[in-house]
Short mmCIF file of C-alpha atoms in Angstrom, two decimals:
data_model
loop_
_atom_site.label_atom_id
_atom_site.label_comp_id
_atom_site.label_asym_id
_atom_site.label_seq_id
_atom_site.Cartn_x
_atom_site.Cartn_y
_atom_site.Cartn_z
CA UNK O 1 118.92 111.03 97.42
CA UNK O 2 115.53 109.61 96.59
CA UNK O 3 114.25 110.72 93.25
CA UNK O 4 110.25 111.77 93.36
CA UNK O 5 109.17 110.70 89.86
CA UNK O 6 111.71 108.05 90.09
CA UNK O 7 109.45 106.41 92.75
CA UNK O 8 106.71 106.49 90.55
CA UNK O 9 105.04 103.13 89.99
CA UNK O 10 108.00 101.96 92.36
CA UNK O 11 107.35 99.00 94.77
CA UNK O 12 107.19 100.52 98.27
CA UNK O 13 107.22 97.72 101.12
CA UNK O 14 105.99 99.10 104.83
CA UNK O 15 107.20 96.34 107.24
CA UNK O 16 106.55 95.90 110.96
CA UNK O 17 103.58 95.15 113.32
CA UNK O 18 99.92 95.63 114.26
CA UNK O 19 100.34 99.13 113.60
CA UNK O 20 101.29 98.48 109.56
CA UNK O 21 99.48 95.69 108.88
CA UNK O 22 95.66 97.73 109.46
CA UNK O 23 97.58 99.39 106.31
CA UNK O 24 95.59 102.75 107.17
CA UNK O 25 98.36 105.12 107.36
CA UNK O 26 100.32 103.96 104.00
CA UNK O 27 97.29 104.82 101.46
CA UNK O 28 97.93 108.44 101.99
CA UNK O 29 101.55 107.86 101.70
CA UNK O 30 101.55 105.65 98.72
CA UNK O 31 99.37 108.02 96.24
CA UNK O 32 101.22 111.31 97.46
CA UNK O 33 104.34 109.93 95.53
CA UNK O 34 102.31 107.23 93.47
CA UNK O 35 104.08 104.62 94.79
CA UNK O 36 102.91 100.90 94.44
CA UNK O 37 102.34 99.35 98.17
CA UNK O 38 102.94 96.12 99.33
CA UNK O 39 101.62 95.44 103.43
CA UNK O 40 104.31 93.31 105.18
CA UNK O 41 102.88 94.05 108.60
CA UNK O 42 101.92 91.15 111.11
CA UNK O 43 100.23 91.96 114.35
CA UNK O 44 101.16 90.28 117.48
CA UNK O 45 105.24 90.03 116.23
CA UNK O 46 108.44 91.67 117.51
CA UNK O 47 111.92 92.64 116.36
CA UNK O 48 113.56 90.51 118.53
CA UNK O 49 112.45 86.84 119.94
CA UNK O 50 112.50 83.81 118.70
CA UNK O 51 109.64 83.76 117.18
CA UNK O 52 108.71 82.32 113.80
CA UNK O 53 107.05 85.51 112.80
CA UNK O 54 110.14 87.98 114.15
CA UNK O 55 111.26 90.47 111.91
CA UNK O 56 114.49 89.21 111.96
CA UNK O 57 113.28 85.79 110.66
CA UNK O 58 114.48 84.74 107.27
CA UNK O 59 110.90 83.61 105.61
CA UNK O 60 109.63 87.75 105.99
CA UNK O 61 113.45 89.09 105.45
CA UNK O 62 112.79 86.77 102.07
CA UNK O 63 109.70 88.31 100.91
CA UNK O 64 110.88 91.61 101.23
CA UNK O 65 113.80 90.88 99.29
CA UNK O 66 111.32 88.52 96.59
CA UNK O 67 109.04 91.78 95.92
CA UNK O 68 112.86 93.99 94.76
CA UNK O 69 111.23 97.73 96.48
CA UNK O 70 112.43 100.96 96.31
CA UNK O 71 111.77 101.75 99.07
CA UNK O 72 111.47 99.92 102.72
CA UNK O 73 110.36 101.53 106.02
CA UNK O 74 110.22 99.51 109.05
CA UNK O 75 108.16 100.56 111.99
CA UNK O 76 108.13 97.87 115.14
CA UNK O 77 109.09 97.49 119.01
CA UNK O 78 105.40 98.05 120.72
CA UNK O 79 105.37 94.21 120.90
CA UNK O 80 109.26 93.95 122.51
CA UNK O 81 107.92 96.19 124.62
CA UNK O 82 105.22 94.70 125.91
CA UNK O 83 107.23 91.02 125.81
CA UNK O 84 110.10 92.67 128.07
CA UNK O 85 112.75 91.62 125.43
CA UNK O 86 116.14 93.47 126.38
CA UNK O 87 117.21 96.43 125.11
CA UNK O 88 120.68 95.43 123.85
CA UNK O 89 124.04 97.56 123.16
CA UNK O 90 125.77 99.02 120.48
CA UNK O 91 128.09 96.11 120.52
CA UNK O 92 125.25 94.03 118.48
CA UNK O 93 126.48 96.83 115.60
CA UNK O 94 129.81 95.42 115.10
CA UNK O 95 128.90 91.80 115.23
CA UNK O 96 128.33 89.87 112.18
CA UNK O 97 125.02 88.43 111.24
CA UNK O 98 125.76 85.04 112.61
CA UNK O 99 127.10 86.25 115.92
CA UNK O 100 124.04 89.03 116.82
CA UNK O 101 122.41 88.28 119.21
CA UNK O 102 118.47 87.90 118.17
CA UNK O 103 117.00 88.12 121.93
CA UNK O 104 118.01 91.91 122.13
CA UNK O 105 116.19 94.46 120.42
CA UNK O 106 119.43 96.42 119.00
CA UNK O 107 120.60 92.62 117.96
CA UNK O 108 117.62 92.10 116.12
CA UNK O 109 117.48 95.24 113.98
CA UNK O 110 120.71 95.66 112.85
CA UNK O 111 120.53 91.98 111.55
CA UNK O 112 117.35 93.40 110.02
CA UNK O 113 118.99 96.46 108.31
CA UNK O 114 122.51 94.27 107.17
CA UNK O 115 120.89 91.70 105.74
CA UNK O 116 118.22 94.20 103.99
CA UNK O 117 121.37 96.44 102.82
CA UNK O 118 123.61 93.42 101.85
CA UNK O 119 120.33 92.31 99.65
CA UNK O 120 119.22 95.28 97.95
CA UNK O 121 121.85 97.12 97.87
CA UNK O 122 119.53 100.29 95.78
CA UNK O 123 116.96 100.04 98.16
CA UNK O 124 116.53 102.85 100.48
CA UNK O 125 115.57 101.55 104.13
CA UNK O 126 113.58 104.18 106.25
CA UNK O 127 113.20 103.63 110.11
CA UNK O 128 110.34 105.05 111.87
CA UNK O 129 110.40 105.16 115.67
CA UNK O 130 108.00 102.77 118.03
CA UNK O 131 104.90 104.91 118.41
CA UNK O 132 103.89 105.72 122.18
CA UNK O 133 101.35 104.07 123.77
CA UNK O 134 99.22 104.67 126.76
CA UNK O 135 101.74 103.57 129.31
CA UNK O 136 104.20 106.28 128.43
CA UNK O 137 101.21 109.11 130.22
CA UNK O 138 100.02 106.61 132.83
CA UNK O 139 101.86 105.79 136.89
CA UNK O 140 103.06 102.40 134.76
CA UNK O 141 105.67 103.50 131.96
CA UNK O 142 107.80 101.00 132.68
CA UNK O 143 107.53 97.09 131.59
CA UNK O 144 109.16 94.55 133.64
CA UNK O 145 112.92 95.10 132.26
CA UNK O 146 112.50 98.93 133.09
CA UNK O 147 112.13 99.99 130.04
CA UNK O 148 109.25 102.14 128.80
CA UNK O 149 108.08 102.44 125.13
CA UNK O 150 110.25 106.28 124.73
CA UNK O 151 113.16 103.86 125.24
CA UNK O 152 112.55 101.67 122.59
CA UNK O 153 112.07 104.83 120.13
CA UNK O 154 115.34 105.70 121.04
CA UNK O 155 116.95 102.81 120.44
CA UNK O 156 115.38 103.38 117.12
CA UNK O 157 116.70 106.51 116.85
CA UNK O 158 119.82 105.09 117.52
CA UNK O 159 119.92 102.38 114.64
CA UNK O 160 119.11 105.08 112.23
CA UNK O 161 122.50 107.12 113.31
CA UNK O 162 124.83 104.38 113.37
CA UNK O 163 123.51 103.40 109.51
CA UNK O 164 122.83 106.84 108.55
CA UNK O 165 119.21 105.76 107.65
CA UNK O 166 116.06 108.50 107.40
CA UNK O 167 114.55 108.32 110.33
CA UNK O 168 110.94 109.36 111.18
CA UNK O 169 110.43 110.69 114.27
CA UNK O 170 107.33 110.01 116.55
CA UNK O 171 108.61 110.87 119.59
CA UNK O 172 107.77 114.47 119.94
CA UNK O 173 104.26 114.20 118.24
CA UNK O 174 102.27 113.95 121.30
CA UNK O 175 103.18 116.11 124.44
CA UNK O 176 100.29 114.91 126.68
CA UNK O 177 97.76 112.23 127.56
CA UNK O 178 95.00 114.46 126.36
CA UNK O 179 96.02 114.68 122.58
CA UNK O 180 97.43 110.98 122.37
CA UNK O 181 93.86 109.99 123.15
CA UNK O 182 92.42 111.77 120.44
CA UNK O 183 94.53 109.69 118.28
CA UNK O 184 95.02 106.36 119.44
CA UNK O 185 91.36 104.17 120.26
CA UNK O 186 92.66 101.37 122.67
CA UNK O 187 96.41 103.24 124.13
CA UNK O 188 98.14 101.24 121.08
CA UNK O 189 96.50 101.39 117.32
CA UNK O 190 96.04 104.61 116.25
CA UNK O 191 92.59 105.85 114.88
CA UNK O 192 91.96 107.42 111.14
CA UNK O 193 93.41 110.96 113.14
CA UNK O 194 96.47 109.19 114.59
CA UNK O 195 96.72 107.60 111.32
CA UNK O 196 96.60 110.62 109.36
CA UNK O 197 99.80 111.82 111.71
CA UNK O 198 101.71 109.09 110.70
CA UNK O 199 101.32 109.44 107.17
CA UNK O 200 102.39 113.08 106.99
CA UNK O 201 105.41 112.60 109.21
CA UNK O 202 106.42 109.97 106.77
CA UNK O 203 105.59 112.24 103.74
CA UNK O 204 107.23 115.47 104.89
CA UNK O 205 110.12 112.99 105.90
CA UNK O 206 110.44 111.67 102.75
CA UNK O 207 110.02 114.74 100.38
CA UNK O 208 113.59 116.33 102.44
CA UNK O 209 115.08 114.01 100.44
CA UNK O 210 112.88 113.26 97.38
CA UNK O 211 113.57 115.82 95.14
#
């Protein structure tokens, strides 16, 4: 269990995407339990993918490791999404690092999680599920693997069980078309509203268990 004033003045490092990198929703999050923020977000990158940018990729893993936080939350898949990556299977959970398979989404983010745990071992990692986007309320959900963007959150969701991580759930935040448009300006980054959504899910998340 996460210790409030032990936070304080703690290095807290958001990792993922577009989405973290406009660093919008983490100021709320960061003075509520006066936590010092680092932005590791890059737009445009994925989980999985070969990428040089890809979470998985040693030269970000490294910097998150370099800065020693208390506290990590990653937050990615809109661009797997959109880049059709696969899915992958709970198989990629009993693989060891060199044997995952970094194409795969589920591949990709338990290498991410391992090598985070196996690193900083004190650190507690916090996963917070791929937002929706537009195509989730429109005739289109689906990308060109079959997937939609719900299925990615639940892969998520699924990560977080098999590591017993905190996970922040998204997925039930917006219900229909007409209140995810208040939030989000172009179907994908959310606005200062949306924003504000995502910081209080991750602060009402985090207080369960900062005490």
């Amino acid at each position: 269990m996460l210790d409030k004033r032990a936070l304080q003045d703690q290095v807290w490092v958001s990792y993922g995407d577009s989405i973290t990198d406009g660093g919008y929703w983490q100021a709320a999050v960061a003075e509520h339990f006066a936590l010092n923020h680092i932005d590791q977000g890059i737009g445009g990158t994925t989980l999985a993918g070969f990428g040089p940018l890809a979470f998985w990729q040693e030269g970000r893993l490294s910097e998150i490791v370099a800065a020693q936080p208390a506290l990590v939350t990653i937050m990615g898949g809109t661009n797997d999404f959109y880049s059709d990556f696969y899915l992958g299977t709970e198989e990629q959970f009993d693989l060891p690092l060199a044997d995952k398979t970094m194409d795969n989404f589920l591949g990709a983010y338990s290498y991410i999680v391992e090598y985070l745990q196996a690193a900083l071992p004190d650190t507690t990692i916090v996963l917070m599920t791929t937002p929706l986007n537009a195509t989730y309320f429109s005739d289109q959900p689906l990308n060109g693997r079959g997937n939609s963007i719900m299925d990615f959150a639940d892969a998520t969701a699924q990560v977080a069980r098999h590591y017993g991580l905190l996970l922040v759930d998204m997925r039930e935040l917006y219900q229909n078309a007409a209140d995810f448009d208040q939030d989000f300006w172009d179907g994908i980054h959310p606005n200062l509203q949306g924003a504000a959504k995502i910081s209080q899910a991750l602060i009402e998340s985090l207080s369960q268990i900062a005490k």
